[in-house]
Tab-separated table of C-alpha atoms in Angstrom:
chain	number	residue	atom	x	y	z
O	1	MET	CA	-0.013	0.050	0.021
O	2	ASP	CA	2.550	2.563	-1.183
O	3	ILE	CA	0.959	5.899	-0.196
O	4	ASP	CA	3.739	8.042	-1.745
O	5	ILE	CA	1.716	8.468	-5.062
O	6	ILE	CA	-1.329	9.978	-3.289
O	7	LEU	CA	1.074	12.360	-1.426
O	8	GLN	CA	2.638	13.286	-4.747
O	9	ILE	CA	-0.512	14.027	-6.311
O	10	ALA	CA	-1.713	16.042	-3.348
O	11	GLY	CA	1.499	17.962	-3.527
O	12	ILE	CA	0.965	18.778	-7.104
O	13	GLY	CA	-2.434	19.904	-6.349
O	14	LEU	CA	-1.360	22.263	-3.525
O	15	LEU	CA	1.309	23.680	-5.667
O	16	ILE	CA	-1.165	24.391	-8.508
O	17	SER	CA	-3.767	25.999	-6.240
O	18	VAL	CA	-1.112	28.249	-4.711
O	19	LEU	CA	0.355	29.251	-8.106
O	20	ASN	CA	-3.144	29.810	-9.476
O	21	ILE	CA	-3.781	32.348	-6.731
O	22	VAL	CA	-0.541	34.155	-7.352
O	23	LEU	CA	-1.220	34.274	-11.086
O	24	LYS	CA	-4.763	35.489	-10.612
O	25	GLN	CA	-3.378	38.396	-8.333
O	26	ALA	CA	-0.915	39.241	-10.922
O	27	GLY	CA	-3.845	39.544	-13.373
O	28	LYS	CA	-2.533	36.585	-15.709
O	29	GLU	CA	-5.838	34.625	-15.937
O	30	GLU	CA	-4.888	32.610	-18.987
O	31	GLN	CA	-1.613	31.384	-17.587
O	32	ALA	CA	-3.715	30.332	-14.393
O	33	HIS	CA	-5.906	28.080	-16.470
O	34	LEU	CA	-2.985	26.686	-18.491
O	35	LEU	CA	-1.036	25.954	-15.234
O	36	ALA	CA	-4.167	24.129	-13.787
O	37	LEU	CA	-4.045	21.988	-17.016
O	38	VAL	CA	-0.510	21.196	-16.769
O	39	GLY	CA	-0.985	20.175	-13.106
O	40	VAL	CA	-3.681	17.778	-14.001
O	41	VAL	CA	-1.553	16.245	-16.784
O	42	ILE	CA	1.380	15.789	-14.423
O	43	ALA	CA	-0.869	14.135	-11.787
O	44	LEU	CA	-2.394	11.816	-14.586
O	45	LEU	CA	1.102	10.790	-15.592
O	46	LEU	CA	1.757	9.701	-11.959
O	47	VAL	CA	-1.685	7.761	-11.793
O	48	ILE	CA	-1.362	5.871	-15.058
O	49	PRO	CA	1.510	3.410	-13.923
O	50	THR	CA	-0.681	2.460	-10.868
O	51	ILE	CA	-3.710	1.720	-13.042
O	52	ASN	CA	-1.438	-0.208	-15.490
O	53	GLN	CA	-0.038	-2.194	-12.694
O	54	LEU	CA	-3.474	-2.852	-11.415
O	55	PHE	CA	-4.743	-4.244	-14.741
O	56	LEU	CA	-1.595	-6.318	-15.193
O	57	THR	CA	-2.019	-7.842	-11.712
O	58	VAL	CA	-5.774	-8.734	-12.431
O	59	ARG	CA	-4.670	-10.262	-15.857
O	60	SER	CA	-2.057	-12.361	-14.213
O	61	VAL	CA	-4.046	-13.411	-11.091
O	62	PHE	CA	-7.186	-14.414	-13.027
O	63	ARG	CA	-5.214	-15.906	-15.906
O	64	LEU	CA	-7.016	-13.736	-18.610
M	1	MET	CA	-3.435	-7.096	10.536
M	2	GLU	CA	-2.906	-5.685	6.952
M	3	ILE	CA	-6.111	-3.698	7.034
M	4	ILE	CA	-4.589	-0.801	9.093
M	5	PRO	CA	-2.465	0.728	6.354
M	6	ILE	CA	-5.488	0.358	4.025
M	7	LEU	CA	-7.568	2.250	6.375
M	8	GLY	CA	-4.862	4.843	6.794
M	9	GLY	CA	-4.456	5.357	3.040
M	10	ALA	CA	-8.208	5.451	2.648
M	11	ILE	CA	-8.612	8.216	5.457
M	12	ALA	CA	-5.775	10.221	3.965
M	13	SER	CA	-7.197	10.193	0.454
M	14	VAL	CA	-10.591	11.276	1.810
M	15	LEU	CA	-8.923	14.200	3.403
M	16	PHE	CA	-7.004	15.144	0.335
M	17	VAL	CA	-10.176	14.850	-1.858
M	18	LEU	CA	-12.031	17.073	0.401
M	19	ILE	CA	-9.193	19.674	0.374
M	20	PHE	CA	-9.197	19.667	-3.429
M	21	GLN	CA	-13.016	19.400	-3.912
M	22	ASP	CA	-13.769	22.963	-4.655
M	23	GLU	CA	-10.630	24.468	-6.414
M	24	GLN	CA	-9.380	21.540	-8.532
M	25	PRO	CA	-12.055	18.745	-8.816
M	26	GLU	CA	-9.862	17.015	-11.424
M	27	ILE	CA	-7.076	16.504	-8.812
M	28	ALA	CA	-9.556	15.250	-6.301
M	29	LEU	CA	-10.807	12.689	-8.811
M	30	LEU	CA	-7.222	11.676	-9.498
M	31	ILE	CA	-6.474	11.082	-5.947
M	32	ASN	CA	-9.743	9.012	-5.542
M	33	LEU	CA	-8.842	7.010	-8.712
M	34	ALA	CA	-5.358	6.361	-7.345
M	35	THR	CA	-6.193	5.289	-3.929
M	36	SER	CA	-9.127	2.947	-5.087
M	37	ALA	CA	-6.712	1.435	-7.668
M	38	LEU	CA	-4.059	0.869	-4.922
M	39	ILE	CA	-6.562	-0.775	-2.497
M	40	PHE	CA	-7.985	-2.819	-5.338
M	41	LEU	CA	-4.499	-3.935	-6.208
M	42	PHE	CA	-3.848	-4.821	-2.632
M	43	ALA	CA	-7.037	-6.958	-2.672
M	44	VAL	CA	-6.383	-8.649	-6.040
M	45	THR	CA	-2.906	-9.780	-4.932
M	46	ARG	CA	-4.293	-11.257	-1.705
M	47	LEU	CA	-6.975	-13.036	-3.874
M	48	GLY	CA	-4.357	-14.907	-5.857
M	49	THR	CA	-3.721	-17.436	-2.999
M	50	VAL	CA	-7.333	-17.989	-2.693
M	51	ILE	CA	-7.662	-18.747	-6.369
M	52	ALA	CA	-4.709	-21.064	-6.213
M	53	ALA	CA	-6.514	-23.079	-3.364
M	54	PHE	CA	-9.728	-23.274	-5.311
M	55	GLU	CA	-7.999	-24.326	-8.380
M	56	SER	CA	-6.297	-27.250	-6.554
M	57	LEU	CA	-9.885	-28.304	-5.306
M	58	ALA	CA	-11.205	-28.019	-8.829
M	59	GLU	CA	-8.515	-30.455	-10.113
M	60	ARG	CA	-9.637	-33.166	-7.760
M	61	THR	CA	-13.265	-32.943	-9.156
M	62	ALA	CA	-14.347	-34.287	-12.442
M	63	VAL	CA	-14.871	-30.603	-13.762
M	64	SER	CA	-12.737	-29.916	-16.770
M	65	PRO	CA	-10.290	-27.021	-16.130
M	66	GLN	CA	-11.554	-24.867	-18.882
M	67	TYR	CA	-14.764	-24.221	-16.996
M	68	PHE	CA	-12.779	-23.167	-13.893
M	69	THR	CA	-10.710	-20.632	-16.005
M	70	LEU	CA	-13.905	-19.433	-17.489
M	71	ILE	CA	-15.369	-18.720	-13.978
M	72	LEU	CA	-12.149	-16.801	-13.120
M	73	LYS	CA	-12.424	-14.850	-16.356
M	74	ILE	CA	-15.986	-13.869	-15.539
M	75	ILE	CA	-15.173	-12.740	-11.989
M	76	ALA	CA	-12.344	-10.697	-13.236
M	77	ILE	CA	-14.557	-8.953	-15.811
M	78	ALA	CA	-17.039	-8.307	-13.149
M	79	TYR	CA	-14.509	-6.826	-10.782
M	80	ILE	CA	-12.970	-4.467	-13.336
M	81	ALA	CA	-16.417	-3.412	-14.787
M	82	GLU	CA	-17.617	-2.581	-11.258
M	83	PHE	CA	-14.297	-0.733	-10.488
M	84	GLY	CA	-14.840	1.297	-13.625
M	85	ALA	CA	-18.582	2.048	-12.973
M	86	GLN	CA	-17.857	3.198	-9.466
M	87	VAL	CA	-15.210	5.568	-10.580
M	88	CYS	CA	-17.672	7.087	-13.026
M	89	ARG	CA	-20.347	7.324	-10.324
M	90	ASP	CA	-17.842	9.142	-8.122
M	91	ALA	CA	-17.627	11.803	-10.838
M	92	ASP	CA	-21.634	11.835	-10.861
M	93	LEU	CA	-21.728	10.470	-14.276
M	94	GLU	CA	-24.521	7.942	-14.035
M	95	ALA	CA	-25.008	7.414	-17.660
M	96	LEU	CA	-21.420	6.592	-18.174
M	97	ALA	CA	-21.499	4.089	-15.246
M	98	GLY	CA	-24.579	2.458	-16.571
M	99	SER	CA	-23.050	1.973	-20.011
M	100	VAL	CA	-19.897	0.511	-18.455
M	101	GLU	CA	-21.820	-1.946	-16.419
M	102	LEU	CA	-23.942	-2.929	-19.503
M	103	ALA	CA	-20.729	-3.476	-21.408
M	104	GLY	CA	-19.460	-5.745	-18.655
M	105	ARG	CA	-22.602	-7.674	-18.629
M	106	VAL	CA	-22.469	-8.067	-22.325
M	107	VAL	CA	-18.821	-9.441	-22.224
M	108	ILE	CA	-19.860	-11.825	-19.474
M	109	LEU	CA	-22.747	-13.052	-21.493
M	110	LEU	CA	-20.449	-13.526	-24.501
M	111	LEU	CA	-18.282	-15.830	-22.380
M	112	ALA	CA	-21.280	-17.752	-20.981
M	113	VAL	CA	-23.165	-18.401	-24.217
M	114	PRO	CA	-21.082	-21.565	-25.178
M	115	VAL	CA	-21.401	-23.149	-21.873
M	116	LEU	CA	-25.196	-22.642	-22.085
M	117	LEU	CA	-25.214	-24.277	-25.480
M	118	THR	CA	-23.354	-27.401	-24.270
M	119	VAL	CA	-25.817	-27.611	-21.305
M	120	PHE	CA	-28.711	-27.394	-23.731
M	121	ASP	CA	-27.215	-30.126	-25.874
M	122	LEU	CA	-26.681	-32.415	-22.889
M	123	ALA	CA	-30.188	-31.830	-21.753
M	124	LEU	CA	-31.530	-32.791	-25.190
M	125	ASN	CA	-29.410	-35.969	-25.357
M	126	LEU	CA	-30.892	-37.167	-21.974
M	127	LEU	CA	-34.434	-36.915	-23.321
M	128	PRO	CA	-35.644	-40.178	-25.028
């Protein structure tokens, strides 16, 4: 039950929300939205190996 | 007592999801997805030993092994379809969850049809 992936995603989320607030203060609305998108993409890249491992394990355990 | 770290992980992810619920719902969904996948992974790996035990039992009986592997396939499809449907329900996408479940049922039916045909033939042969 490696919990580090959850902590990494949460860290990315915190970073994104802080930077968004800073960008909004500076008036750069578009960069804020782009940054949110980049954050989601990075978090997704972290989650995908876990999902892949899950499906491979299910395939091996159930001999699919 | 392997359940304690699972519970810890689940509570931590609930907390994180609640933190990110308002500003970034996508991050909340990703944390939710990652945690449920991890816990599901933990459960499936433990399930392997149970399946090995059942397989040794199945060998003793006269049942041909292909039916046992068919049952395993159906169980696996049910688990994965259920996992996908629940993730869709978490994001309040009921229609998507319904269609994922329907797809799972159809795939299971596809696997079960040959067995039904053999049973039907057997029954017909029994009749005089």
